[in-house]
Short mmCIF file of C-alpha atoms in Angstrom, two decimals:
data_model
loop_
_atom_site.label_atom_id
_atom_site.label_comp_id
_atom_site.label_asym_id
_atom_site.label_seq_id
_atom_site.Cartn_x
_atom_site.Cartn_y
_atom_site.Cartn_z
CA UNK D 957 -0.11 0.30 -0.04
CA UNK D 958 1.20 3.26 -1.18
CA UNK D 959 1.79 6.34 0.73
CA UNK D 960 1.36 9.93 -0.38
CA UNK D 961 0.76 13.25 0.60
CA UNK D 962 -2.23 15.03 -0.45
CA UNK D 963 -3.71 18.74 0.62
CA UNK D 964 -7.11 18.96 1.56
CA UNK D 965 -9.58 21.30 2.73
CA UNK D 966 -10.24 21.43 7.00
CA UNK D 967 -13.84 21.45 6.79
CA UNK D 968 -13.87 23.02 10.16
CA UNK D 969 -10.29 26.02 9.97
CA UNK D 970 -11.06 26.30 5.85
CA UNK D 971 -7.45 25.70 6.23
CA UNK D 972 -5.38 23.67 4.01
CA UNK D 973 -3.32 21.24 5.39
CA UNK D 974 -0.86 18.07 4.43
CA UNK D 975 -2.44 14.98 6.08
CA UNK D 976 -0.92 11.68 4.63
CA UNK D 977 -3.37 10.07 2.20
CA UNK D 978 -3.46 5.97 2.01
CA UNK D 979 -5.00 4.99 -1.63
CA UNK D 980 -8.77 3.18 -1.97
CA UNK D 981 -8.42 -0.34 -3.45
CA UNK D 982 -8.81 0.41 -6.94
CA UNK D 983 -6.04 2.95 -7.02
CA UNK D 984 -3.87 0.40 -4.43
CA UNK D 985 -3.91 -2.39 -7.21
CA UNK D 986 -2.78 0.19 -10.03
CA UNK D 987 -0.17 0.96 -8.00
CA UNK D 988 0.83 -2.47 -7.21
CA UNK D 989 0.94 -3.51 -10.72
CA UNK D 990 2.84 -0.73 -11.91
CA UNK D 991 5.57 -1.73 -9.53
CA UNK D 992 5.31 -5.47 -10.12
CA UNK D 993 4.97 -5.41 -14.15
CA UNK D 994 7.82 -2.75 -14.35
CA UNK D 995 8.76 -2.45 -18.20
CA UNK D 996 6.19 -4.59 -19.30
CA UNK D 997 2.99 -3.62 -20.66
CA UNK D 998 0.43 -6.77 -21.58
CA UNK D 999 1.56 -7.04 -25.41
CA UNK D 1000 5.53 -7.01 -24.30
CA UNK D 1001 4.74 -9.51 -21.59
CA UNK D 1002 2.71 -12.43 -23.77
CA UNK D 1003 6.11 -11.77 -26.24
CA UNK D 1004 8.43 -12.44 -23.60
CA UNK D 1005 6.24 -15.06 -21.84
CA UNK D 1006 5.96 -16.61 -25.45
CA UNK D 1007 9.60 -16.50 -26.58
CA UNK D 1008 10.68 -17.71 -23.00
CA UNK D 1009 8.60 -20.96 -22.78
CA UNK D 1010 8.60 -21.80 -26.56
CA UNK D 1011 12.48 -21.76 -25.91
CA UNK D 1012 12.00 -23.66 -22.50
CA UNK D 1013 9.84 -26.61 -24.54
CA UNK D 1014 12.52 -26.86 -27.12
CA UNK D 1015 14.70 -27.72 -24.10
CA UNK D 1016 12.83 -30.64 -23.39
CA UNK D 1017 12.30 -32.09 -26.76
CA UNK D 1018 14.85 -34.59 -28.63
CA UNK D 1019 17.06 -32.95 -31.02
CA UNK D 1020 18.11 -35.63 -32.68
CA UNK D 1021 16.72 -38.97 -34.41
CA UNK D 1022 19.58 -40.95 -32.77
CA UNK D 1023 18.02 -40.20 -29.21
CA UNK D 1024 14.51 -39.88 -29.00
CA UNK D 1025 14.64 -39.84 -25.79
CA UNK D 1026 16.26 -36.72 -25.56
CA UNK D 1027 19.17 -37.78 -23.21
CA UNK D 1028 22.88 -38.43 -23.84
CA UNK D 1029 23.54 -36.59 -26.92
CA UNK D 1030 25.55 -33.45 -27.27
CA UNK D 1031 22.45 -31.52 -27.18
CA UNK D 1032 22.12 -32.07 -24.08
CA UNK D 1033 24.97 -28.75 -23.37
CA UNK D 1034 23.32 -26.73 -25.71
CA UNK D 1035 19.89 -27.30 -24.29
CA UNK D 1036 21.76 -26.52 -20.88
CA UNK D 1037 23.11 -23.25 -22.47
CA UNK D 1038 19.88 -22.37 -23.83
CA UNK D 1039 18.34 -22.27 -20.31
CA UNK D 1040 20.51 -20.20 -19.46
CA UNK D 1041 20.53 -17.87 -21.92
CA UNK D 1042 16.69 -17.52 -20.87
CA UNK D 1043 17.60 -16.82 -17.46
CA UNK D 1044 20.27 -14.19 -18.37
CA UNK D 1045 18.08 -12.21 -20.68
CA UNK D 1046 15.18 -12.37 -17.94
CA UNK D 1047 17.45 -10.76 -15.38
CA UNK D 1048 19.04 -8.37 -18.27
CA UNK D 1049 15.23 -7.40 -18.83
CA UNK D 1050 13.75 -7.30 -15.68
CA UNK D 1051 13.27 -4.24 -13.68
CA UNK D 1052 16.05 -3.33 -10.90
CA UNK D 1053 15.15 -5.09 -7.62
CA UNK D 1054 12.09 -6.74 -9.21
CA UNK D 1055 10.99 -9.10 -6.61
CA UNK D 1056 11.48 -12.57 -7.08
CA UNK D 1057 8.99 -15.35 -6.21
CA UNK D 1058 9.66 -19.27 -5.05
CA UNK D 1059 6.64 -20.87 -4.52
CA UNK D 1060 6.36 -23.83 -2.03
CA UNK D 1061 6.19 -26.86 -4.56
CA UNK D 1062 8.81 -25.02 -6.71
CA UNK D 1063 11.36 -24.75 -3.51
CA UNK D 1064 10.87 -28.67 -3.31
CA UNK D 1065 12.08 -29.16 -6.33
CA UNK D 1066 14.52 -27.02 -6.18
CA UNK D 1067 15.51 -29.23 -3.05
CA UNK D 1068 14.89 -32.34 -5.09
CA UNK D 1069 17.51 -30.85 -7.77
CA UNK D 1070 20.52 -29.88 -5.20
CA UNK D 1071 20.03 -33.33 -3.64
CA UNK D 1072 20.33 -34.53 -7.39
CA UNK D 1073 23.42 -32.46 -7.95
CA UNK D 1074 25.14 -33.04 -4.64
CA UNK D 1075 24.68 -37.08 -4.58
CA UNK D 1076 25.72 -37.47 -7.83
CA UNK D 1077 29.48 -38.19 -6.54
CA UNK D 1078 27.61 -41.30 -5.18
CA UNK D 1079 26.51 -42.69 -8.87
CA UNK D 1080 28.33 -44.77 -11.27
CA UNK D 1081 27.88 -42.15 -14.19
CA UNK D 1082 28.56 -38.85 -11.89
CA UNK D 1083 28.79 -36.37 -14.55
CA UNK D 1084 25.97 -36.98 -16.43
CA UNK D 1085 23.93 -37.24 -13.27
CA UNK D 1086 25.15 -33.68 -12.18
CA UNK D 1087 24.95 -32.06 -15.77
CA UNK D 1088 21.21 -33.13 -15.68
CA UNK D 1089 20.69 -31.70 -12.33
CA UNK D 1090 22.00 -28.51 -12.89
CA UNK D 1091 19.96 -28.62 -16.07
CA UNK D 1092 16.97 -29.31 -13.40
CA UNK D 1093 18.19 -26.37 -11.53
CA UNK D 1094 18.10 -24.21 -14.52
CA UNK D 1095 15.15 -25.11 -15.94
CA UNK D 1096 13.18 -24.40 -12.40
CA UNK D 1097 14.85 -20.95 -11.94
CA UNK D 1098 12.58 -19.56 -15.44
CA UNK D 1099 9.35 -19.70 -13.82
CA UNK D 1100 11.04 -17.42 -10.62
CA UNK D 1101 12.83 -15.46 -13.18
CA UNK D 1102 8.98 -15.03 -14.58
CA UNK D 1103 7.13 -13.83 -11.97
CA UNK D 1104 7.47 -10.08 -12.24
CA UNK D 1105 6.42 -10.31 -15.92
CA UNK D 1106 3.15 -12.80 -15.30
CA UNK D 1107 2.27 -10.92 -11.49
CA UNK D 1108 -1.02 -9.67 -11.75
CA UNK D 1109 -1.99 -11.59 -14.56
CA UNK D 1110 -2.32 -15.17 -14.84
CA UNK D 1111 -4.21 -15.87 -17.73
CA UNK D 1112 -1.66 -14.01 -19.90
CA UNK D 1113 0.68 -17.25 -18.78
CA UNK D 1114 -2.29 -19.75 -19.87
CA UNK D 1115 -1.99 -17.93 -23.00
CA UNK D 1116 1.50 -17.94 -23.93
CA UNK D 1117 1.78 -21.55 -22.93
CA UNK D 1118 -1.38 -22.20 -25.17
CA UNK D 1119 0.14 -20.35 -28.14
CA UNK D 1120 3.78 -22.44 -27.45
CA UNK D 1121 2.04 -25.71 -27.74
CA UNK D 1122 0.26 -24.17 -30.75
CA UNK D 1123 3.66 -23.55 -32.67
CA UNK D 1124 5.19 -27.32 -31.66
CA UNK D 1125 1.73 -28.51 -32.98
CA UNK D 1126 2.08 -27.16 -36.26
CA UNK D 1127 5.45 -28.01 -36.73
CA UNK D 1128 3.96 -31.47 -36.82
CA UNK D 1129 1.88 -31.26 -38.87
CA UNK D 1130 3.95 -28.90 -41.01
CA UNK D 1131 6.67 -32.49 -41.28
CA UNK D 1132 3.88 -34.69 -41.98
CA UNK D 1133 2.92 -32.05 -44.97
CA UNK D 1134 6.69 -31.83 -46.47
CA UNK D 1135 8.31 -34.41 -45.06
CA UNK D 1136 5.49 -37.65 -44.50
CA UNK D 1137 8.40 -40.28 -44.99
CA UNK D 1138 9.65 -39.66 -41.62
CA UNK D 1139 6.26 -37.84 -40.15
CA UNK D 1140 4.96 -40.97 -40.22
CA UNK D 1141 6.58 -44.36 -37.97
CA UNK D 1142 5.51 -48.25 -38.52
CA UNK D 1143 2.80 -48.37 -41.08
CA UNK D 1144 0.84 -46.44 -43.60
CA UNK D 1145 0.20 -42.78 -43.25
CA UNK D 1146 -3.67 -42.57 -41.88
CA UNK D 1147 -3.85 -46.18 -41.04
CA UNK D 1148 -1.85 -48.65 -38.69
CA UNK D 1149 0.99 -45.93 -39.17
CA UNK D 1150 1.67 -43.54 -35.62
CA UNK D 1151 2.39 -39.85 -36.31
CA UNK D 1152 6.31 -38.87 -35.20
CA UNK D 1153 7.31 -35.42 -35.06
CA UNK D 1154 9.56 -34.98 -38.54
CA UNK D 1155 11.56 -31.39 -38.40
CA UNK D 1156 11.59 -31.81 -34.37
CA UNK D 1157 12.00 -35.35 -33.65
CA UNK D 1158 9.15 -36.56 -31.48
CA UNK D 1159 7.96 -39.77 -30.14
CA UNK D 1160 4.59 -40.42 -30.83
CA UNK D 1161 3.14 -40.23 -26.95
CA UNK D 1162 4.96 -36.72 -27.09
CA UNK D 1163 2.80 -35.75 -30.21
CA UNK D 1164 -0.31 -36.85 -28.28
CA UNK D 1165 0.71 -35.05 -25.42
CA UNK D 1166 1.43 -31.77 -26.92
CA UNK D 1167 -2.53 -32.46 -28.98
CA UNK D 1168 -4.07 -32.82 -25.21
CA UNK D 1169 -2.49 -29.99 -23.69
CA UNK D 1170 -3.58 -27.97 -26.24
CA UNK D 1171 -7.18 -28.98 -26.51
CA UNK D 1172 -7.48 -28.99 -22.92
CA UNK D 1173 -6.04 -25.09 -22.57
CA UNK D 1174 -8.36 -23.84 -25.14
CA UNK D 1175 -11.23 -25.66 -24.20
CA UNK D 1176 -11.24 -24.13 -20.51
CA UNK D 1177 -10.44 -20.49 -22.47
CA UNK D 1178 -13.51 -21.02 -24.33
CA UNK D 1179 -15.54 -22.01 -21.09
CA UNK D 1180 -14.65 -19.01 -19.37
CA UNK D 1181 -15.01 -16.78 -22.87
CA UNK D 1182 -11.98 -15.79 -23.28
CA UNK D 1183 -11.63 -17.45 -26.92
CA UNK D 1184 -13.22 -17.02 -29.93
CA UNK D 1185 -15.05 -20.00 -31.36
CA UNK D 1186 -13.23 -20.15 -34.07
CA UNK D 1187 -10.07 -20.28 -32.34
CA UNK D 1188 -11.56 -23.27 -30.60
CA UNK D 1189 -12.12 -25.12 -33.46
CA UNK D 1190 -8.99 -25.08 -34.89
CA UNK D 1191 -7.18 -25.69 -32.28
CA UNK D 1192 -9.68 -28.65 -31.01
CA UNK D 1193 -9.43 -30.24 -34.89
CA UNK D 1194 -5.80 -29.80 -34.77
CA UNK D 1195 -5.09 -31.36 -30.82
CA UNK D 1196 -7.89 -34.09 -31.32
CA UNK D 1197 -5.96 -34.87 -35.07
CA UNK D 1198 -2.31 -35.44 -33.55
CA UNK D 1199 -3.85 -37.72 -30.40
CA UNK D 1200 -5.87 -39.82 -33.11
CA UNK D 1201 -3.30 -40.08 -35.83
CA UNK D 1202 -0.30 -40.84 -32.70
CA UNK D 1203 -2.36 -43.17 -31.68
CA UNK D 1204 -1.62 -42.27 -28.17
CA UNK D 1205 -4.38 -43.52 -25.38
CA UNK D 1206 -2.72 -42.08 -22.10
CA UNK D 1207 -2.71 -38.43 -23.82
CA UNK D 1208 -6.51 -39.22 -24.54
CA UNK D 1209 -7.39 -40.67 -21.08
CA UNK D 1210 -5.46 -37.88 -19.21
CA UNK D 1211 -7.28 -35.54 -21.22
CA UNK D 1212 -10.80 -36.52 -20.78
CA UNK D 1213 -9.82 -36.99 -16.84
CA UNK D 1214 -8.04 -33.81 -16.32
CA UNK D 1215 -11.01 -31.76 -17.96
CA UNK D 1216 -13.43 -33.25 -15.87
CA UNK D 1217 -11.43 -33.13 -13.21
CA UNK D 1218 -11.13 -29.04 -13.64
CA UNK D 1219 -14.61 -28.37 -14.23
CA UNK D 1220 -15.68 -30.66 -11.06
CA UNK D 1221 -13.35 -28.57 -8.94
CA UNK D 1222 -14.62 -25.37 -10.59
CA UNK D 1223 -18.80 -26.43 -10.00
CA UNK D 1224 -19.37 -22.84 -9.04
CA UNK D 1225 -18.39 -20.54 -11.59
CA UNK D 1226 -20.52 -20.50 -14.87
CA UNK D 1227 -17.01 -21.25 -16.48
CA UNK D 1228 -17.22 -24.74 -14.63
CA UNK D 1229 -20.99 -25.40 -15.10
CA UNK D 1230 -20.19 -24.85 -18.96
CA UNK D 1231 -17.61 -27.38 -19.30
CA UNK D 1232 -19.43 -29.82 -17.67
CA UNK D 1233 -22.17 -29.42 -20.23
CA UNK D 1234 -20.05 -29.28 -22.79
CA UNK D 1235 -18.39 -32.70 -21.47
CA UNK D 1236 -21.72 -34.44 -21.34
CA UNK D 1237 -22.94 -33.46 -24.51
CA UNK D 1238 -19.51 -34.36 -26.19
CA UNK D 1239 -20.13 -37.90 -24.73
CA UNK D 1240 -23.23 -37.96 -25.83
CA UNK D 1241 -22.95 -37.35 -29.28
CA UNK D 1242 -19.58 -39.90 -29.41
CA UNK D 1243 -22.02 -42.77 -28.37
CA UNK D 1244 -22.33 -43.83 -31.87
CA UNK D 1245 -19.08 -43.99 -32.35
CA UNK D 1246 -18.31 -45.94 -29.52
CA UNK D 1247 -16.74 -49.16 -32.09
CA UNK D 1248 -14.34 -46.81 -33.71
CA UNK D 1249 -13.05 -45.43 -30.62
CA UNK D 1250 -13.01 -49.17 -29.24
CA UNK D 1251 -10.93 -50.40 -32.06
CA UNK D 1252 -9.11 -46.89 -32.23
CA UNK D 1253 -7.91 -47.62 -28.31
CA UNK D 1254 -7.31 -51.55 -28.80
CA UNK D 1255 -4.98 -50.40 -31.87
CA UNK D 1256 -4.97 -54.01 -33.23
CA UNK D 1257 -3.34 -55.56 -29.87
CA UNK D 1258 -3.43 -58.92 -28.44
CA UNK D 1259 -4.68 -59.36 -25.02
CA UNK D 1260 -1.32 -60.38 -24.08
CA UNK D 1261 -0.39 -56.57 -24.79
CA UNK D 1262 -3.17 -55.35 -23.46
CA UNK D 1263 -2.31 -56.68 -20.28
CA UNK D 1264 1.06 -55.66 -19.45
CA UNK D 1265 0.50 -52.59 -20.61
CA UNK D 1266 2.13 -52.46 -24.17
CA UNK D 1267 5.31 -54.25 -22.23
CA UNK D 1268 5.47 -51.66 -19.34
CA UNK D 1269 5.08 -54.40 -16.62
CA UNK D 1270 7.91 -56.43 -17.57
CA UNK D 1271 9.95 -53.57 -16.89
CA UNK D 1272 7.96 -52.59 -14.14
CA UNK D 1273 8.23 -55.92 -12.49
CA UNK D 1274 12.20 -56.02 -13.21
CA UNK D 1275 12.69 -53.08 -11.16
CA UNK D 1276 10.63 -54.27 -8.47
CA UNK D 1277 12.11 -57.88 -8.67
CA UNK D 1278 16.04 -56.55 -8.20
CA UNK D 1279 18.40 -57.11 -5.22
CA UNK D 1280 19.33 -53.62 -4.16
CA UNK D 1281 22.33 -52.99 -2.34
CA UNK D 1282 21.82 -49.48 0.68
CA UNK D 1283 23.52 -47.62 -2.04
CA UNK D 1284 21.46 -48.05 -4.86
CA UNK D 1285 18.06 -48.61 -2.88
CA UNK D 1286 18.56 -44.62 -1.46
CA UNK D 1287 20.17 -42.89 -4.40
CA UNK D 1288 19.76 -44.80 -7.16
CA UNK D 1289 21.66 -45.14 -10.71
CA UNK D 1290 21.89 -41.23 -11.13
CA UNK D 1291 19.61 -39.42 -14.15
CA UNK D 1292 20.38 -40.84 -17.22
CA UNK D 1293 19.14 -43.05 -19.92
CA UNK D 1294 15.62 -43.89 -18.85
CA UNK D 1295 15.89 -47.08 -20.14
CA UNK D 1296 16.84 -50.61 -18.52
CA UNK D 1297 18.43 -53.63 -20.50
CA UNK D 1298 16.36 -57.63 -19.71
CA UNK D 1299 18.20 -60.18 -20.09
CA UNK D 1300 17.89 -63.88 -20.99
CA UNK D 1301 20.88 -66.36 -20.21
CA UNK D 1302 23.32 -65.01 -22.28
CA UNK D 1303 21.66 -62.98 -24.68
CA UNK D 1304 19.71 -59.77 -24.28
CA UNK D 1305 15.97 -59.70 -24.60
CA UNK D 1306 15.32 -56.02 -25.47
CA UNK D 1307 16.12 -52.26 -24.58
CA UNK D 1308 12.65 -51.05 -22.72
CA UNK D 1309 11.82 -47.81 -20.93
CA UNK D 1310 10.40 -47.46 -17.84
CA UNK D 1311 7.43 -45.52 -18.75
CA UNK D 1312 6.79 -44.89 -15.01
CA UNK D 1313 7.76 -41.76 -13.40
CA UNK D 1314 7.36 -42.89 -9.82
CA UNK D 1315 9.50 -45.94 -10.86
CA UNK D 1316 11.73 -44.01 -12.85
CA UNK D 1317 12.29 -41.79 -9.87
CA UNK D 1318 13.14 -45.14 -7.69
CA UNK D 1319 15.29 -46.26 -10.30
CA UNK D 1320 17.64 -43.16 -10.93
CA UNK D 1321 17.40 -41.11 -7.72
CA UNK D 1322 16.62 -43.61 -4.94
CA UNK D 1323 14.19 -43.78 -2.67
CA UNK D 1324 15.42 -40.33 -0.87
CA UNK D 1325 14.93 -38.89 -4.73
CA UNK D 1326 11.25 -40.56 -5.01
CA UNK D 1327 10.26 -39.20 -1.66
CA UNK D 1328 11.01 -35.64 -2.48
CA UNK D 1329 9.65 -36.21 -5.82
CA UNK D 1330 6.35 -36.93 -4.36
CA UNK D 1331 6.43 -34.65 -2.21
CA UNK D 1332 6.78 -31.19 -4.64
CA UNK D 1333 4.17 -33.45 -7.18
CA UNK D 1334 1.65 -33.68 -4.20
CA UNK D 1335 2.38 -30.27 -2.67
CA UNK D 1336 1.75 -28.65 -6.49
CA UNK D 1337 -1.43 -30.81 -7.00
CA UNK D 1338 -2.65 -29.60 -3.15
CA UNK D 1339 -1.62 -26.09 -3.95
CA UNK D 1340 -3.63 -26.12 -7.38
CA UNK D 1341 -6.89 -27.49 -5.44
CA UNK D 1342 -6.61 -24.52 -3.40
CA UNK D 1343 -6.54 -21.80 -5.97
CA UNK D 1344 -8.52 -18.82 -4.75
CA UNK D 1345 -9.73 -17.89 -8.06
CA UNK D 1346 -12.16 -20.63 -9.48
CA UNK D 1347 -10.61 -19.43 -13.08
CA UNK D 1348 -7.09 -20.12 -12.27
CA UNK D 1349 -7.98 -23.14 -10.23
CA UNK D 1350 -9.64 -24.51 -13.80
CA UNK D 1351 -6.03 -23.93 -15.55
CA UNK D 1352 -3.88 -25.29 -12.41
CA UNK D 1353 -6.31 -28.55 -11.77
CA UNK D 1354 -6.22 -29.57 -15.58
CA UNK D 1355 -2.51 -29.38 -15.56
CA UNK D 1356 -1.58 -31.25 -12.17
CA UNK D 1357 -4.46 -33.89 -13.37
CA UNK D 1358 -3.06 -34.50 -16.64
CA UNK D 1359 0.23 -35.10 -15.16
CA UNK D 1360 -0.91 -37.25 -12.35
CA UNK D 1361 -2.64 -39.41 -14.94
CA UNK D 1362 0.20 -39.52 -17.45
CA UNK D 1363 2.57 -39.84 -14.51
CA UNK D 1364 1.34 -43.63 -14.11
CA UNK D 1365 2.22 -45.02 -18.03
CA UNK D 1366 5.09 -42.20 -19.05
CA UNK D 1367 8.58 -41.22 -17.10
CA UNK D 1368 9.87 -38.08 -16.89
CA UNK D 1369 8.72 -36.40 -13.13
CA UNK D 1370 12.42 -36.69 -11.80
CA UNK D 1371 13.97 -34.68 -14.90
CA UNK D 1372 13.96 -31.65 -16.43
CA UNK D 1373 10.96 -33.00 -18.59
CA UNK D 1374 7.84 -31.73 -20.50
CA UNK D 1375 5.95 -33.20 -17.44
CA UNK D 1376 7.72 -31.08 -14.81
CA UNK D 1377 6.98 -28.34 -17.28
CA UNK D 1378 3.20 -28.68 -16.74
CA UNK D 1379 3.87 -28.44 -12.76
CA UNK D 1380 5.81 -25.42 -12.55
CA UNK D 1381 3.00 -23.53 -14.83
CA UNK D 1382 -0.20 -24.98 -12.77
CA UNK D 1383 2.30 -23.69 -9.68
CA UNK D 1384 3.59 -20.44 -11.33
CA UNK D 1385 -0.49 -19.55 -12.29
CA UNK D 1386 -1.64 -20.87 -8.81
CA UNK D 1387 0.89 -18.06 -7.03
CA UNK D 1388 -0.47 -15.47 -8.96
CA UNK D 1389 -3.74 -15.97 -8.40
CA UNK D 1390 -2.68 -16.39 -4.44
CA UNK D 1391 -1.01 -13.02 -4.74
CA UNK D 1392 -3.70 -11.33 -6.20
CA UNK D 1393 -6.26 -12.35 -3.61
CA UNK D 1394 -3.79 -11.38 -0.82
CA UNK D 1395 -3.40 -7.73 -2.40
CA UNK D 1396 -7.08 -7.13 -2.08
CA UNK D 1397 -8.03 -9.34 0.43
CA UNK D 1398 -6.95 -6.00 3.21
CA UNK D 1399 -9.00 -3.65 1.18
CA UNK D 1400 -12.28 -5.66 1.34
CA UNK D 1401 -11.78 -6.87 5.13
CA UNK D 1402 -11.06 -3.98 6.93
CA UNK D 1403 -14.24 -1.94 7.49
CA UNK D 1404 -12.48 0.33 9.86
CA UNK D 1405 -9.18 0.44 9.30
CA UNK D 1406 -7.64 3.80 7.95
CA UNK D 1407 -8.46 3.67 4.44
CA UNK D 1408 -12.38 2.81 5.27
CA UNK D 1409 -11.66 6.29 7.65
CA UNK D 1410 -9.81 8.48 5.43
CA UNK D 1411 -12.79 7.86 2.39
CA UNK D 1412 -15.20 8.98 5.11
CA UNK D 1413 -13.45 12.05 5.78
CA UNK D 1414 -13.03 12.35 2.27
CA UNK D 1415 -16.86 11.92 1.64
CA UNK D 1416 -17.31 14.67 4.42
CA UNK D 1417 -14.76 16.98 2.87
CA UNK D 1418 -17.00 16.46 -0.23
CA UNK D 1419 -20.47 16.25 0.48
CA UNK D 1420 -21.57 16.17 -3.12
CA UNK D 1421 -19.55 13.05 -3.77
CA UNK D 1422 -21.39 9.59 -3.80
#
């Protein structure tokens, strides 16, 4: 709250006196807004957020086809350098003495990243583990640096995030149109083949995730009447196409459950009720197409493949059945390649991904790392569920619900990955909304405070003012 001097006329003496005047609620919010935003107006802030988040999204994408998982190649150093460049540029652009904020869930993630870097000396691949832990710390600092830019306007972060995912979706579509021989995997286009990234080498699950996030964010924006119907139809068409043609069942299931959770937790708002009606209507409209939907979900797999979740349970059973010495149990094998080699006799069966964020965390960072990751993610989930504003809560709950569902069959929460980014966006949106609620609360809940008394005095000095 800002105190400045104003000159008012005493109603009794008729003389002028200098008295300290406290700003009212609206003026106080304007003053706070100028101090928080500094040199950024809304358009400049959106450009900064979009460019930074687009670059950060690129750092969790594989850059070469020799490493589809995005780890262990020469591009890792460039990704770390790109994150450092984002942080340096933000530091240069921020106003002097800009206030930064580290929300509780982000602080827990920073604690986990510090643990990875410090205890990497105990692990076989110490250099790679320390490097990846450092990259995680750099990635966690980006939303902290963005706080002065996004403070006071949480929806602007959602706009920038949606635009960034839309840009990634367009690169996939461009690859399918201009380089179809690299964009379709294992089959014929639009039939049995899975759509992958051609220009940016994304695997099919990542393509489906991009489509699901794009659909979810735009649908919530539309239910809150913040997006034109034409843009909604375009985004939903592109996002749904990415999910369908990438044959990503996890993304489809996570999208539906996350939207349902977002709307159910915000039924007190018109947007929440509108979204729930939209989902019920869409479900009723999809009933005649259920045989096609089921055939798409089965993907031509046999019963055994469906039961072991396309081979995932084989890797999970291997991790759970392994004997561990105390060092491996508590500290893991170190952050690195998220794949294991299954052996039979003298020969290798296969090199398979772990594809479970919690078992992956245990395998790479041990029991201590798993506990820290679980605390950070659960804290972020609770943080999102208790967001004061219903509009911001819908976005935060959607993102965290998507992460929780996807974490069962996708890995990444123990590293700087696309799932980690979704957690950071949810926490940032919730933190901005909480800050706005705290700034408005004293003005609403102090009926006998100085601001109220001052406004009464001003009203008595100017009886004609209503």
